[in-house]
């Protein structure tokens, strides 16, 4: 290689991705980018295990131009603000059924119709009943529907007043169809063996397309069970829990009860430079963010001892202490993002695997420490690559230099870096005054977490796919309807198991079935709303912190970069919100070719090139 | 002139098919509330012809060995094994097949297990 040029590689180690930009620097200061590379970050950002990922990214950047790692003259890494973020979900309410008083679920095919009230009786004991007894039959798993129907019919013929039935298997309609006088039947009751026997109970099945009326109404329950005013107060939560279901069973037990319990979630104390404000997690996300807003810039946040939130913030602090070797007590939490959410949880004490939507608050917390780890990474990388490795600049400043290579941009410019762990803003006022930065807790990882919990997905990979991809519904084995209304047809059938399911259309062309009861519209709404609650809220918050006098309108250009800017809608959601302020906001296109990627790595190379050119000019002048 | 027939899943049943197997299939359809129409057939392996005769575009063929569910397709479509199958000596599987045929008619997800990510065929 000619000595008139040197090979320099900028390396940006992010929370989830490490990017590299390899360039030839000529003596005249001109820069020729020869390749870019990308690799997943290995280890926690800012720690020596990053070297593996950095090496891969460098190698990939060089491969494009056929150069080898030995040819590299200099590697530039960024001084990252060591931010790590923790995400936690706090459930605020819990629904508990004591003594199995209620079954409120939606079997797809209940049998019969109407309301029946009687005493719960085991199927095997129906023979022993006298004529005139009013009963609700309880049919356990393993009883064939023909046998069950014959038994119920025989009881009816003997004069037993059969009012309804509760069945373990998915047989309700088959049994109802075989009765001369059909009764309401609720089936698919997982824990049918736990239904208390010898108690007064009511079974209600609404006509198709309707919901239960009597059992979802407190006074309906009072009428059915002959309750006084005090007792009616106690069953009100039962009625509330049954709203919206097509079938239900309520058993009146002496001490049975459904309770909405509020869990003490603890409080957070936000310490600013002058004031300290405390907010109760139970009051919701808006209240927490208002309290935080009053103390900005935040110096530290502490959760109440012994509470969930206290534990969560302490964990973030300890993880960061391990990382940096600093005392946990010296770690400061510099930003918190709270978002209201809900978590579908199986109801404690339920008989049919009922779910209740429990209120919850999701928190992302971000920690900052003094520098240190980047030096360790640089040293490890120096040893690994055997070339000069230096810290080429501060991440935020490099991001601005890189983002400004987007066509059509100019200062004053703000760069919004939408990442996995944090949402960062940097403002270059363009008048020579220093770049202002803010790191907001909460980004892509929190969005995934919100989607996972709100849709009740057990698989984080599916939640991630829902976040990244548009949806479609498999309407027949030969066509899918896309979320925008478009339709795609196929000549060969799709897998039967995917029939009528909503699927995420992954980038690699695969379809990922989403196993949830929610329809496509609802899933889309959850996805977009999660992105708004994290990225739109954080974009505005971060810009307010860096904008002159906190006025976002003073910023002319906002360039959105970072991994999450590649998302198919986040950039639009942010731009839509910022348009209200009359700002030019768009997704960056680094060096007119890289899209929102590679800004920091590019910035490192360009900054170094300018320094070399300036030094050369000085040398000539001297 | 024949009277118009109501929509139903057509069950093409061979002479050698077991009564209990047919009953299990029909129980599955009944629990879903979807009508099934039994048609004795000489060529029970052909679920596709049954599907072509069904106003619900769904056919099940049953013989002594196997039950096969298929959906109506273009006349030009390549022959295939149907979309779902169940052995004729497994009442639970037959019941599930009948139920899944009913669910397919109703446009709701099937009972059977989950499917992992898959590559769709090439769009038309």
XYZ file of C-alpha atoms in Angstrom, chain A residues 476-478 491-496 499, chain B residues 8-12 25 29 44-62 66-75 77-86 97-98 100-102 104-105 110 112:
65
model
C -57.617 -18.772 3.558
C -54.969 -21.341 2.763
C -54.436 -19.506 -0.504
C -51.156 -21.223 -5.792
C -49.985 -23.747 -3.227
C -51.557 -23.844 0.229
C -50.098 -22.217 3.336
C -49.665 -24.489 6.396
C -53.099 -25.411 7.791
C -55.107 -20.746 9.057
C -72.053 -28.093 4.241
C -68.685 -29.788 4.538
C -68.964 -32.769 2.194
C -67.919 -36.088 3.747
C -67.041 -38.584 1.016
C -65.663 -36.877 12.344
C -68.269 -30.797 13.005
C -62.881 -42.245 -0.988
C -59.252 -41.146 -1.405
C -60.458 -38.107 -3.286
C -61.065 -35.305 -0.799
C -60.611 -32.735 -3.502
C -63.641 -33.825 -5.465
C -65.621 -33.714 -2.213
C -64.363 -30.163 -1.657
C -65.425 -29.194 -5.189
C -68.947 -30.431 -4.398
C -69.103 -28.473 -1.108
C -70.607 -25.003 -0.893
C -68.228 -24.447 2.023
C -65.390 -25.459 -0.326
C -64.313 -28.124 2.191
C -64.304 -31.873 1.755
C -63.252 -34.809 3.919
C -62.619 -38.223 2.429
C -62.795 -41.246 4.722
C -57.392 -42.556 6.609
C -59.413 -39.367 6.779
C -58.194 -36.540 4.536
C -59.365 -32.919 4.566
C -58.951 -30.788 1.482
C -60.115 -27.430 0.211
C -61.518 -26.547 -3.195
C -58.832 -25.635 -5.672
C -58.438 -24.679 -9.289
C -59.024 -27.536 -11.686
C -53.925 -27.279 -9.365
C -51.363 -30.017 -8.851
C -52.670 -33.129 -7.096
C -51.645 -33.404 -3.447
C -52.271 -35.177 -0.156
C -54.899 -32.719 1.142
C -54.269 -30.171 3.872
C -54.877 -32.293 6.991
C -55.040 -36.012 7.720
C -56.034 -38.336 10.570
C -60.060 -33.233 12.184
C -63.835 -32.778 12.065
C -60.767 -28.273 12.424
C -62.842 -28.681 9.240
C -65.631 -26.814 11.069
C -61.904 -23.711 8.701
C -65.471 -23.240 7.478
C -57.623 -24.550 14.189
C -54.140 -28.299 16.323
